[in-house]
C-alpha cells in the first residue's frame, strides 16, 4: 500500500473508531466497542512504527499531504494536511504506542464500569486530536488539535461525572487551559501579523530576515519575535502544566488511571514541548522568550519535585513527577538543546506510562485504595507489578553509570543536564547554569520520592492486614448508580495481581523503559542525530550546545548519579532501615512539611486571588454597580420617586365636599390676586 495513503488511514483510524462507538456503542455492546477502538488504535500504532522505522533506517524524506481546505479567510489560509518529518514521526510513535496499550489495559481496568463504550470512544477521540496536532502543517490545524485534546481531556477527567471531585477537576483543567490557550491564540495572531502566513513551510524560511523587527509599545521597542515566542509559550505552560498554570494536573488524577497514563504522562502534556521544538526557528531568534522557557522549566522541575516528596496518593506522586520531568524538557529546549528535549519526551513516554499503569495495577489489586500509607508488603502478592514498577523507577531516576550505560531515563535526562551546563559555558544561554544546578538537585529529589513510593507500596509493614475493607470505600465508581452499599463486600482486604490483559501492556512498556535510551540515543543526540532530524529542528549557526554537551567536565557527568544515589539512600534509610520514622515526622507536621504537603499553597492562593477575587469583583459590579447605581438611579429610583409623588398627591384626595370647595376657593383667591397684581402693574 502507498505510504501516503497508509499514513492518512493511520491518522484518521482513531476518529473512525470514536465515531462508530460514540454513536452506536450501546447497540454494539461492550465487547464489539472495545474491539473496534482497540483494533483501530493498534493499526495506527503499526503505521506509526512503519513511518518511524522508514525515517530512521530507510531514508524516508519529509513530505506533506494536503487533504482538503480547512479555513480560508482573506490571507488567512489553512489546509488540513498531514506533515511527516522527524518530529511528527517521533510523536506518532509516542501517541499511538501509549494509546494502543492504554486501550488494551483498559479492558481489564474498566471491566466493571457500566459505560465502557463512552470511555473507549473518548480515548479514541483524544488520540485523533493528538494525531491531528502533531501532523499539522500550519497553526490553524495545530490549534484545532490543541483544543481537541483539551476537550477530550475534559471529557475523560470528568468521565465519572457523578463524582463531584471528578467534575470539579475537569472544570479546573478546562479553565486553566483556557488561560494558556488565550496566550497561544495571541501568539498565533502575532505571527500572522508579522509574516502574513500561518503555513510552517512558508513561515520558517522568513524568520531570520525578521530577527531584528521591533514593535513600539508604551514608549519601548519590543522584539516582535520574543513577543510571539513568549505568547506561544503561555499556551505550552497551560497544556504542559508549567509553573503558575500547573494546578490542574494533580487534580486531573480524579479521572480513571488509564486516562492519567494516556493524557498526563505521555501525550497531551508533552504537546507544549513538541510545539516549542517545532517552532525552534522562532526561538533560535528569540533569546528573551527562550530564557523565559528555560527559567520556567527549571523552576517547575524543582517545584514539582519538592511537592512530590510529601504526597501520599500514589497517582499524585507520579503526577508531580510528570510536572517535574516536563520542566526538564522545557529548560532543555530553552537553552537550545531541542534534540535532548525531544529525546527525553520519547523515553519519558515509556517509563511514565509504565509507572501510571503500574500504579493502576496496584490500585486495582488493592480494591481502589490509593493512599500509600495504607499499603505495604505487596511485592510478594503483586510480583509482576512490583517488577515493572521497579524498572520504571530505575528509568525515571536516571540511574546509570557514565560511560557504561543505564535505563532509558539515564541517557535522556543526563543529556539535558549536560546540555544546560554546556549552554552556559559556551555563552549560548545565561540560564544554563541555573538550569544545570536545578537539574541535578531535582534528580536527587526525584530519586527520593520515586523510591519512597516503591518502599511504601511494596515493602514496609503491610498496613492493609490490620483493617477490614469496604470494596467501595475508595472506589472510583462510588458515585455511579451501580455502586450501592448492598453490593459492597466487607471483610479483610486481599490484594491480588492484575489480569493478563493489564499485565501485557506493562511488560511491553517496560521493554521501552529499558531499551529506548541506549537504542535511540545515537539517533536523537548522538552520532546520527544530523541524519535523524534532517532539518525538522532548526539550530542556528551559533548554537553548539548539543555538540559541546558531549565534552563537559567529568564532574558534570557524574553529578546526576551522585545526587540520585544520595536521594535513593535517603529514601531507603527513612522508609526501610528506620521504618516509621518518616511517618512520625509527617504526623508532627511542621512548617516545611505543611508547605510541601499543601503544594506551596498555590490552590489556596489562587482561591483567594482569582476565585474569591473574581466573586468580590462580581459582587461589586452586581450589588453596587447594577443594583445600587444603575437600578437605584434608573428604574428603581424613578419608581421610588413616582411612588413618593403619588403618595403626596393622594393626601389631597380626601373624599369630602367641603375640602374640595375649600381648595377651589383657595385657587380662585390665588387667581384673583394674580389678576389684580398683573392689572395694577
XYZ file of C-alpha atoms in Angstrom:
681
model
C 0.000 0.000 0.000
C 1.199 3.531 -0.760
C 2.818 5.058 2.331
C 0.905 8.337 1.956
C -2.428 6.507 1.936
C -1.297 4.324 4.826
C -0.351 7.340 6.947
C -3.660 9.049 6.150
C -5.593 5.972 7.226
C -3.469 5.691 10.358
C -4.219 9.275 11.383
C -7.973 9.028 10.822
C -8.482 5.471 12.157
C -8.986 6.626 15.785
C -11.583 9.175 14.618
C -13.454 6.405 12.814
C -13.417 4.283 15.951
C -14.590 7.178 18.111
C -17.444 7.961 15.703
C -18.673 4.365 15.412
C -18.519 3.571 19.114
C -19.607 7.013 20.260
C -22.745 6.921 18.142
C -23.591 3.207 18.252
C -21.703 1.813 21.227
C -24.764 0.903 23.264
C -26.225 -1.080 20.381
C -22.914 -2.709 19.511
C -22.206 -3.788 23.079
C -19.083 -3.604 25.223
C -17.002 -6.296 23.510
C -17.545 -5.012 19.968
C -16.974 -1.399 21.048
C -13.703 -2.266 22.762
C -12.584 -4.407 19.839
C -13.238 -1.699 17.233
C -11.461 1.133 19.057
C -8.546 -1.002 20.261
C -8.095 -2.689 16.881
C -8.017 0.624 15.032
C -5.516 2.021 17.544
C -3.178 -0.918 17.054
C -3.488 -0.351 13.295
C -2.470 3.309 13.791
C 0.381 2.170 16.033
C 1.661 -0.221 13.371
C 1.550 2.574 10.782
C 3.419 4.909 13.141
C 6.222 2.395 13.697
C 6.479 1.787 9.941
C 6.874 5.537 9.370
C 9.364 5.871 12.225
C 11.480 2.929 11.072
C 11.409 4.179 7.481
C 12.508 7.609 8.693
C 15.240 6.284 10.979
C 16.699 3.467 8.898
C 15.008 3.609 5.491
C 15.933 7.088 4.324
C 12.365 8.387 4.165
C 12.247 12.088 3.256
C 9.890 14.652 4.741
C 6.604 15.155 2.939
C 3.275 16.922 3.386
C -0.087 15.658 2.137
C -2.750 18.338 1.629
C -6.156 16.705 2.116
C -8.789 19.454 1.930
C -9.248 23.205 2.571
C -9.842 23.924 6.234
C -10.314 27.679 6.789
C -9.927 30.360 4.109
C -10.476 33.954 5.230
C -8.602 36.526 3.170
C -4.887 35.875 3.568
C -5.595 33.525 6.471
C -5.380 30.263 4.532
C -5.404 26.845 6.210
C -5.364 23.439 4.542
C -5.894 20.236 6.503
C -2.642 18.388 5.963
C -0.521 15.524 7.203
C 3.101 16.574 7.681
C 5.694 13.848 8.133
C 9.177 14.704 9.352
C 11.376 13.631 12.259
C 9.291 15.453 14.879
C 5.947 14.125 13.699
C 7.387 10.615 13.246
C 8.549 10.592 16.874
C 5.234 11.914 18.138
C 3.232 9.431 16.058
C 5.096 6.589 17.748
C 4.700 8.067 21.217
C 1.000 8.841 20.886
C -0.150 5.650 19.187
C 2.073 3.286 21.211
C 0.879 4.571 24.558
C -2.720 4.971 23.413
C -2.994 1.450 21.985
C -1.565 -0.084 25.164
C -3.851 2.074 27.293
C -6.821 0.839 25.256
C -5.765 -2.749 25.874
C -5.041 -2.119 29.565
C -8.487 -0.555 29.974
C -10.119 -3.879 29.025
C -9.120 -5.074 32.474
C -9.094 -1.869 34.494
C -12.548 -0.725 33.331
C -14.068 -4.209 33.282
C -16.659 -3.350 35.940
C -17.598 0.046 34.521
C -21.123 0.163 33.073
C -20.270 2.786 30.443
C -17.301 1.300 28.606
C -18.308 2.347 25.046
C -18.324 6.008 26.039
C -14.915 5.642 27.703
C -13.296 3.967 24.701
C -14.880 6.487 22.325
C -13.387 9.342 24.373
C -9.948 7.662 24.363
C -10.018 7.321 20.570
C -11.277 10.892 20.119
C -8.392 12.153 22.211
C -5.903 10.135 20.179
C -7.191 11.532 16.885
C -6.989 15.108 18.182
C -3.412 14.469 19.270
C -2.509 12.988 15.874
C -4.075 15.995 14.146
C -1.910 18.233 16.327
C 1.412 16.512 15.666
C 0.865 16.202 11.885
C -0.310 19.802 11.385
C 1.358 21.815 8.651
C 0.030 25.171 9.861
C -1.007 26.944 13.040
C -4.738 26.542 12.419
C -4.696 22.746 12.371
C -2.248 22.807 15.270
C -4.733 24.936 17.206
C -7.584 22.596 16.257
C -5.705 19.610 17.658
C -4.639 21.693 20.656
C -8.254 22.470 21.529
C -9.383 18.963 20.573
C -7.149 17.310 23.156
C -8.371 19.905 25.651
C -11.963 18.891 25.003
C -11.175 15.180 25.158
C -9.211 15.604 28.385
C -12.180 17.437 29.913
C -14.443 14.529 28.967
C -12.002 11.904 30.249
C -11.066 13.607 33.518
C -14.762 14.048 34.284
C -15.714 10.618 32.930
C -17.227 9.657 36.292
C -19.319 12.809 36.204
C -21.484 11.783 39.171
C -18.386 12.060 41.335
C -18.190 15.711 42.400
C -14.397 15.793 42.694
C -14.022 14.441 39.142
C -16.392 17.046 37.717
C -14.595 19.820 39.609
C -11.210 18.578 38.360
C -12.459 18.516 34.756
C -13.731 22.087 35.016
C -10.487 23.218 36.645
C -8.405 21.647 33.858
C -10.630 23.249 31.236
C -10.483 26.737 32.784
C -6.735 26.751 33.464
C -6.019 25.563 29.934
C -8.215 28.320 28.526
C -5.890 30.831 30.202
C -2.931 29.313 28.400
C -4.836 28.975 25.143
C -5.652 32.695 25.183
C -1.925 33.438 25.124
C -1.425 30.780 22.457
C -4.068 32.370 20.213
C -2.475 35.803 20.666
C 0.875 34.294 19.717
C -0.582 32.851 16.508
C -2.107 36.229 15.657
C 1.239 37.917 16.317
C 2.976 35.527 13.919
C 0.313 36.143 11.272
C 0.632 39.915 11.781
C 4.402 39.707 11.280
C 4.610 37.278 8.377
C 1.178 37.201 6.744
C 1.038 33.395 6.814
C 0.389 30.556 9.222
C 1.872 27.830 6.981
C 5.026 26.421 8.576
C 6.683 25.779 5.213
C 6.229 29.450 4.247
C 6.861 30.873 7.697
C 10.139 29.246 8.781
C 12.329 30.485 5.888
C 11.244 34.105 6.548
C 12.064 34.218 10.256
C 15.786 35.017 10.045
C 15.082 38.129 7.985
C 12.659 39.381 10.657
C 15.025 38.749 13.575
C 15.515 42.445 14.291
C 11.889 43.506 13.878
C 10.610 45.622 16.753
C 7.220 46.713 17.987
C 6.873 50.044 19.770
C 4.501 49.863 22.724
C 4.313 52.202 25.739
C 7.385 54.015 24.513
C 9.528 50.876 24.394
C 10.738 48.926 21.375
C 9.800 45.270 21.949
C 11.271 42.390 19.978
C 8.395 41.053 17.903
C 9.796 37.511 17.739
C 10.315 37.460 21.506
C 6.744 38.646 21.961
C 5.393 35.953 19.633
C 7.561 33.279 21.257
C 6.548 34.263 24.786
C 2.831 34.294 23.924
C 3.056 30.920 22.222
C 4.847 29.549 25.284
C 1.961 30.667 27.507
C -0.123 28.109 25.638
C 2.533 25.481 26.321
C 2.539 26.419 30.016
C -1.151 25.612 30.268
C -1.121 22.429 28.213
C 2.078 21.108 29.788
C 1.267 22.186 33.352
C 4.195 24.529 33.923
C 4.655 26.746 36.974
C 1.680 29.071 37.609
C -0.559 27.063 35.250
C 0.252 23.669 36.787
C -2.566 23.370 39.321
C -4.914 21.379 37.094
C -2.603 18.386 36.570
C -2.638 16.791 40.059
C -6.410 17.251 40.340
C -6.802 15.519 36.982
C -5.866 12.284 38.760
C -9.576 12.100 39.641
C -10.082 10.555 36.212
C -9.581 6.822 35.594
C -5.954 5.702 35.840
C -5.703 4.796 32.112
C -6.567 8.448 31.421
C -3.706 9.552 33.640
C -1.289 7.368 31.702
C -2.544 8.491 28.293
C -3.067 12.212 28.793
C -0.991 13.248 31.769
C 2.116 11.160 31.257
C 2.964 10.626 27.639
C 0.845 12.596 25.189
C -1.197 15.742 25.861
C 1.123 17.270 28.438
C 4.058 16.845 26.064
C 2.268 18.820 23.339
C 3.809 22.026 24.661
C 7.333 20.588 24.431
C 6.641 19.392 20.897
C 5.321 22.824 19.934
C 8.416 24.628 21.251
C 10.734 22.228 19.395
C 8.647 22.522 16.220
C 8.963 26.307 16.443
C 12.725 26.197 17.017
C 13.193 28.577 14.016
C 11.366 31.221 16.074
C 13.033 30.521 19.405
C 16.533 30.456 17.952
C 15.998 34.160 17.142
C 14.064 34.978 20.322
C 16.607 34.886 23.171
C 14.310 36.518 25.729
C 11.489 34.071 25.056
C 13.981 31.177 25.231
C 15.286 32.455 28.578
C 11.694 32.589 29.871
C 11.201 28.982 28.761
C 14.419 27.837 30.447
C 13.619 29.670 33.685
C 10.030 28.424 33.828
C 11.086 24.867 33.083
C 13.791 24.862 35.744
C 11.502 26.339 38.398
C 8.787 23.819 37.512
C 11.242 20.909 37.731
C 12.282 21.969 41.229
C 8.822 22.968 42.458
C 7.104 19.741 41.421
C 9.918 17.588 42.781
C 9.649 19.220 46.204
C 5.882 18.785 46.318
C 6.207 15.130 45.320
C 8.205 14.494 48.489
C 5.173 14.885 50.757
C 2.266 13.419 48.777
C 0.620 10.174 49.884
C -1.715 9.438 46.963
C 0.205 7.107 44.644
C -1.161 8.773 41.500
C -0.473 12.296 42.719
C 3.169 11.464 43.403
C 3.517 10.328 39.793
C 1.550 13.372 38.611
C 4.008 15.766 40.243
C 6.796 13.646 38.828
C 5.308 14.351 35.381
C 5.314 18.087 36.130
C 8.965 17.901 37.124
C 10.036 15.882 34.088
C 8.219 18.293 31.778
C 10.242 21.037 33.421
C 13.414 19.205 32.359
C 12.180 19.074 28.763
C 11.351 22.767 28.701
C 14.604 24.023 30.127
C 16.419 21.800 27.635
C 14.535 23.491 24.795
C 15.055 26.890 26.443
C 18.844 26.509 26.444
C 18.827 25.357 22.816
C 19.045 21.569 23.244
C 15.825 20.786 21.388
C 17.079 17.333 20.431
C 17.657 16.418 24.081
C 14.186 17.713 24.963
C 12.581 15.500 22.316
C 14.693 12.522 23.394
C 13.509 12.875 26.986
C 9.938 13.269 25.719
C 10.377 9.975 23.847
C 11.888 7.949 26.699
C 9.631 9.565 29.305
C 6.564 8.332 27.431
C 7.532 4.706 28.086
C 8.594 4.805 31.716
C 5.983 7.315 32.851
C 3.132 5.414 31.179
C 4.612 2.302 32.811
C 4.550 3.959 36.244
C 0.990 5.230 35.854
C -0.357 1.920 34.599
C 1.672 0.150 37.290
C 0.046 2.396 39.873
C -3.303 1.472 38.334
C -2.424 -2.195 38.777
C -1.677 -1.532 42.447
C -4.934 0.372 42.868
C -6.837 -2.422 41.126
C -5.168 -5.050 43.295
C -5.857 -3.011 46.451
C -9.565 -2.649 45.608
C -9.184 1.005 44.575
C -7.097 2.132 47.531
C -4.736 4.956 46.504
C -3.198 6.022 49.830
C 0.327 4.604 50.085
C 0.120 4.786 53.883
C -2.458 2.005 53.729
C -0.335 -0.317 51.582
C 2.974 -2.052 52.236
C 4.332 -5.558 51.767
C 2.799 -6.032 48.315
C 5.873 -7.282 46.488
C 5.012 -10.937 47.120
C 1.339 -10.548 46.219
C 1.848 -8.394 43.105
C 5.205 -9.681 41.810
C 4.824 -8.645 38.171
C 3.557 -5.186 39.087
C 6.414 -4.840 41.573
C 8.981 -5.821 38.955
C 7.762 -3.409 36.276
C 7.315 -0.558 38.774
C 10.917 -1.088 39.878
C 12.049 -0.924 36.253
C 10.050 2.286 35.772
C 11.545 3.768 38.931
C 15.112 2.989 37.867
C 14.343 4.539 34.479
C 12.830 7.757 35.810
C 15.571 8.303 38.369
C 18.126 8.090 35.569
C 20.208 5.533 37.424
C 23.214 4.592 35.330
C 26.984 4.815 35.134
C 28.516 7.442 32.827
C 30.439 5.738 30.067
C 28.761 2.404 30.785
C 25.014 2.931 30.491
C 21.683 2.553 32.206
C 17.973 2.507 31.523
C 16.080 4.965 29.310
C 15.991 7.945 31.651
C 19.732 7.849 32.239
C 20.517 8.760 28.632
C 17.890 11.444 28.098
C 17.948 13.174 31.488
C 21.742 13.287 31.716
C 21.852 14.711 28.194
C 19.571 17.547 29.313
C 21.667 18.304 32.401
C 24.907 18.244 30.428
C 23.366 20.447 27.725
C 22.326 23.011 30.314
C 25.905 23.233 31.589
C 27.284 23.405 28.034
C 24.874 26.187 27.101
C 26.276 28.333 29.903
C 29.957 27.626 29.286
C 29.528 28.240 25.561
C 27.750 31.532 26.232
C 24.596 30.438 24.430
C 22.234 30.827 27.402
C 22.654 32.729 30.638
C 20.039 30.455 32.206
C 22.148 27.370 31.587
C 23.998 27.340 34.915
C 20.811 27.853 36.923
C 19.083 25.098 34.962
C 22.069 22.793 35.493
C 22.058 23.111 39.280
C 18.282 22.801 39.414
C 18.538 19.719 37.207
C 20.953 17.834 39.461
C 19.066 18.879 42.605
C 15.775 17.735 41.093
C 17.491 14.458 40.163
C 18.167 13.779 43.837
C 14.623 14.700 44.820
C 13.237 12.516 42.031
C 15.198 9.537 43.338
C 13.910 10.164 46.850
C 10.188 10.423 46.106
C 10.282 7.681 43.459
C 11.896 5.111 45.767
C 9.716 6.343 48.631
C 6.726 5.285 46.518
C 8.237 1.829 45.939
C 9.188 1.288 49.576
C 5.863 2.484 50.996
C 3.854 0.456 48.499
C 5.746 -2.807 48.137
C 7.929 -3.003 51.240
C 7.322 -1.826 54.806
C 4.756 -3.386 57.115
C 1.538 -4.424 55.287
C -0.833 -1.968 56.925
C -3.803 -3.339 54.992
C -3.705 -6.539 57.076
C -4.805 -4.654 60.179
C -8.062 -3.303 58.773
C -11.292 -4.566 57.281
C -12.182 -3.130 53.962
C -15.220 -1.955 52.097
C -14.680 -2.643 48.396
C -16.325 0.656 47.501
C -14.866 2.816 50.237
C -12.328 4.264 47.834
C -13.856 3.095 44.576
C -13.598 5.466 41.675
C -17.058 4.269 40.685
C -18.631 5.070 44.037
C -20.668 7.846 42.512
C -22.218 5.552 39.908
C -25.673 4.110 40.301
C -24.092 0.675 40.170
C -22.088 1.077 43.378
C -24.705 0.858 46.091
C -23.949 -0.208 49.635
C -25.707 -3.519 49.193
C -23.047 -4.514 46.643
C -20.113 -3.722 48.927
C -18.058 -6.553 50.329
C -16.995 -6.008 53.930
C -14.109 -8.087 55.170
C -10.333 -8.491 55.122
C -8.628 -6.845 52.177
C -6.965 -9.396 49.901
C -4.582 -7.745 47.411
C -4.262 -9.585 44.117
C -2.258 -9.377 40.917
C -3.930 -7.805 37.894
C -5.292 -9.889 34.990
C -3.103 -10.674 31.986
C -4.786 -8.053 29.797
C -3.421 -5.412 32.184
C -0.002 -7.007 32.669
C 0.856 -7.357 28.959
C 0.901 -3.546 28.373
C 3.070 -3.191 31.484
C 5.570 -5.728 30.184
C 5.702 -4.073 26.755
C 6.208 -0.626 28.266
C 8.952 -1.984 30.498
C 10.852 -3.013 27.348
C 10.691 0.618 26.225
C 11.758 1.846 29.663
C 14.807 -0.433 29.481
C 15.865 -0.149 25.845
C 14.614 3.178 24.454
C 17.652 5.006 25.815
C 20.622 3.047 24.511
C 18.896 2.051 21.255
C 17.849 5.535 20.171
C 20.449 7.778 21.855
C 22.720 7.742 18.769
C 19.804 8.872 16.593
C 18.375 11.585 18.837
C 21.511 13.094 20.420
C 24.495 11.093 19.180
C 26.495 10.323 16.074
C 23.461 10.004 13.792
C 21.470 12.987 15.058
C 22.053 15.122 11.951
C 20.841 12.316 9.748
C 17.881 11.686 12.004
C 16.481 15.209 12.423
C 17.233 16.297 8.842
C 16.106 19.885 9.326
C 12.995 19.166 11.401
C 14.697 21.015 14.262
C 16.377 24.278 13.347
C 19.637 25.112 15.094
C 21.313 28.448 14.458
C 24.986 28.596 13.483
C 25.851 29.961 16.919
C 24.135 27.081 18.739
C 26.648 24.309 19.514
C 25.011 23.249 22.780
C 24.304 19.617 21.927
C 27.744 19.090 20.399
C 29.530 20.647 23.378
C 27.399 18.700 25.868
C 29.371 15.577 24.933
C 32.620 17.123 26.196
C 31.599 18.629 29.540
C 33.884 18.043 32.548
C 33.813 14.659 34.264
C 32.306 16.062 37.465
C 29.337 17.340 35.458
C 28.717 13.861 34.039
C 28.876 12.241 37.478
C 26.873 14.864 39.393
C 23.402 13.467 38.494
C 24.427 9.960 39.587
C 25.812 11.207 42.910
C 22.617 13.161 43.689
C 20.498 10.202 42.568
C 22.367 7.840 44.905
C 22.005 10.305 47.788
C 18.257 10.554 47.202
C 17.910 6.779 46.885
C 19.847 6.140 50.095
C 17.846 8.786 51.977
C 14.593 7.087 50.974
C 15.978 3.635 51.871
C 17.189 4.863 55.255
C 13.945 6.616 56.182
C 11.475 4.058 54.832
C 13.297 0.737 55.203
C 16.115 0.972 57.734
C 14.203 3.367 60.018
C 10.712 2.325 59.031
C 8.073 4.512 60.649
C 10.368 7.492 61.219
C 9.136 9.377 58.178
C 5.503 8.830 59.173
C 6.166 10.113 62.691
C 7.891 13.169 61.233
C 4.927 13.781 58.949
C 2.451 13.330 61.791
C 4.253 16.010 63.782
C 3.702 18.340 60.855
C 5.799 21.457 60.811
C 6.119 24.429 58.511
C 8.169 22.696 55.808
C 6.014 19.574 55.656
C 2.829 21.661 55.602
C 4.254 23.848 52.848
C 5.130 20.864 50.653
C 2.066 18.782 51.510
C -0.171 21.718 50.589
C 1.666 22.205 47.268
C 3.189 25.563 48.169
C -0.377 26.723 48.922
C -0.989 27.530 45.275
C -4.585 26.308 45.360
C -5.312 28.417 48.427
C -3.580 31.441 46.877
C -5.484 31.087 43.613
C -8.715 30.608 45.527
C -8.183 33.906 47.349
C -6.885 35.875 44.379
C -8.898 34.524 41.478
C -11.934 32.650 42.809
C -12.824 34.877 45.744
C -11.333 37.895 43.994
C -13.499 37.323 40.930
C -16.510 36.797 43.172
C -15.757 40.062 45.024
C -15.426 41.956 41.744
C -18.649 40.359 40.527
C -20.427 41.319 43.735
C -19.099 44.877 43.389
C -20.456 45.245 39.866
C -23.693 43.458 40.775
C -24.601 44.783 44.216
C -23.097 48.260 43.871
C -22.879 48.992 40.153
C -26.014 47.224 38.967
C -28.354 47.202 41.962
C -27.491 50.472 43.709
C -26.257 52.724 40.894
C -27.962 51.537 37.709
C -31.168 50.137 39.160
C -31.170 52.585 42.074
C -30.722 55.635 39.876
C -32.707 54.246 36.972
C -35.886 52.152 37.069
C -35.934 51.588 40.812
C -35.125 55.238 41.527
C -37.819 56.557 39.206
C -40.297 54.074 40.619
C -39.474 55.273 44.150
C -39.814 58.926 43.103
C -43.133 58.255 41.350
C -44.392 56.387 44.375
C -43.459 59.242 46.724
C -45.012 61.866 44.421
C -48.187 59.812 44.045
C -48.347 59.392 47.806
C -48.160 63.152 48.259
C -50.943 63.766 45.725
C -53.063 61.096 47.368
C -53.300 63.201 50.524
C -55.371 65.753 48.588
C -57.940 63.125 47.656
C -59.883 63.126 50.985
C -63.350 62.451 49.544
C -65.057 65.344 51.494
C -67.014 68.009 49.529
C -66.134 70.833 51.895
C -62.425 70.052 51.433
C -62.715 70.272 47.636
C -64.745 73.505 47.968
C -62.065 74.964 50.208
C -59.335 74.062 47.706
C -61.367 75.608 44.869
C -61.821 78.741 46.945
C -58.099 78.976 47.570
C -57.431 78.524 43.873
C -59.931 81.240 42.965
C -58.452 83.608 45.536
C -54.998 82.965 44.166
C -56.141 83.578 40.610
C -57.841 86.867 41.558
C -54.748 88.025 43.442
C -52.587 87.277 40.418
C -55.028 89.126 38.099
C -55.197 92.239 40.322
C -51.414 92.304 40.623
C -50.997 91.992 36.873
C -53.567 94.667 36.008
C -52.237 97.015 38.578
C -48.777 96.759 37.114
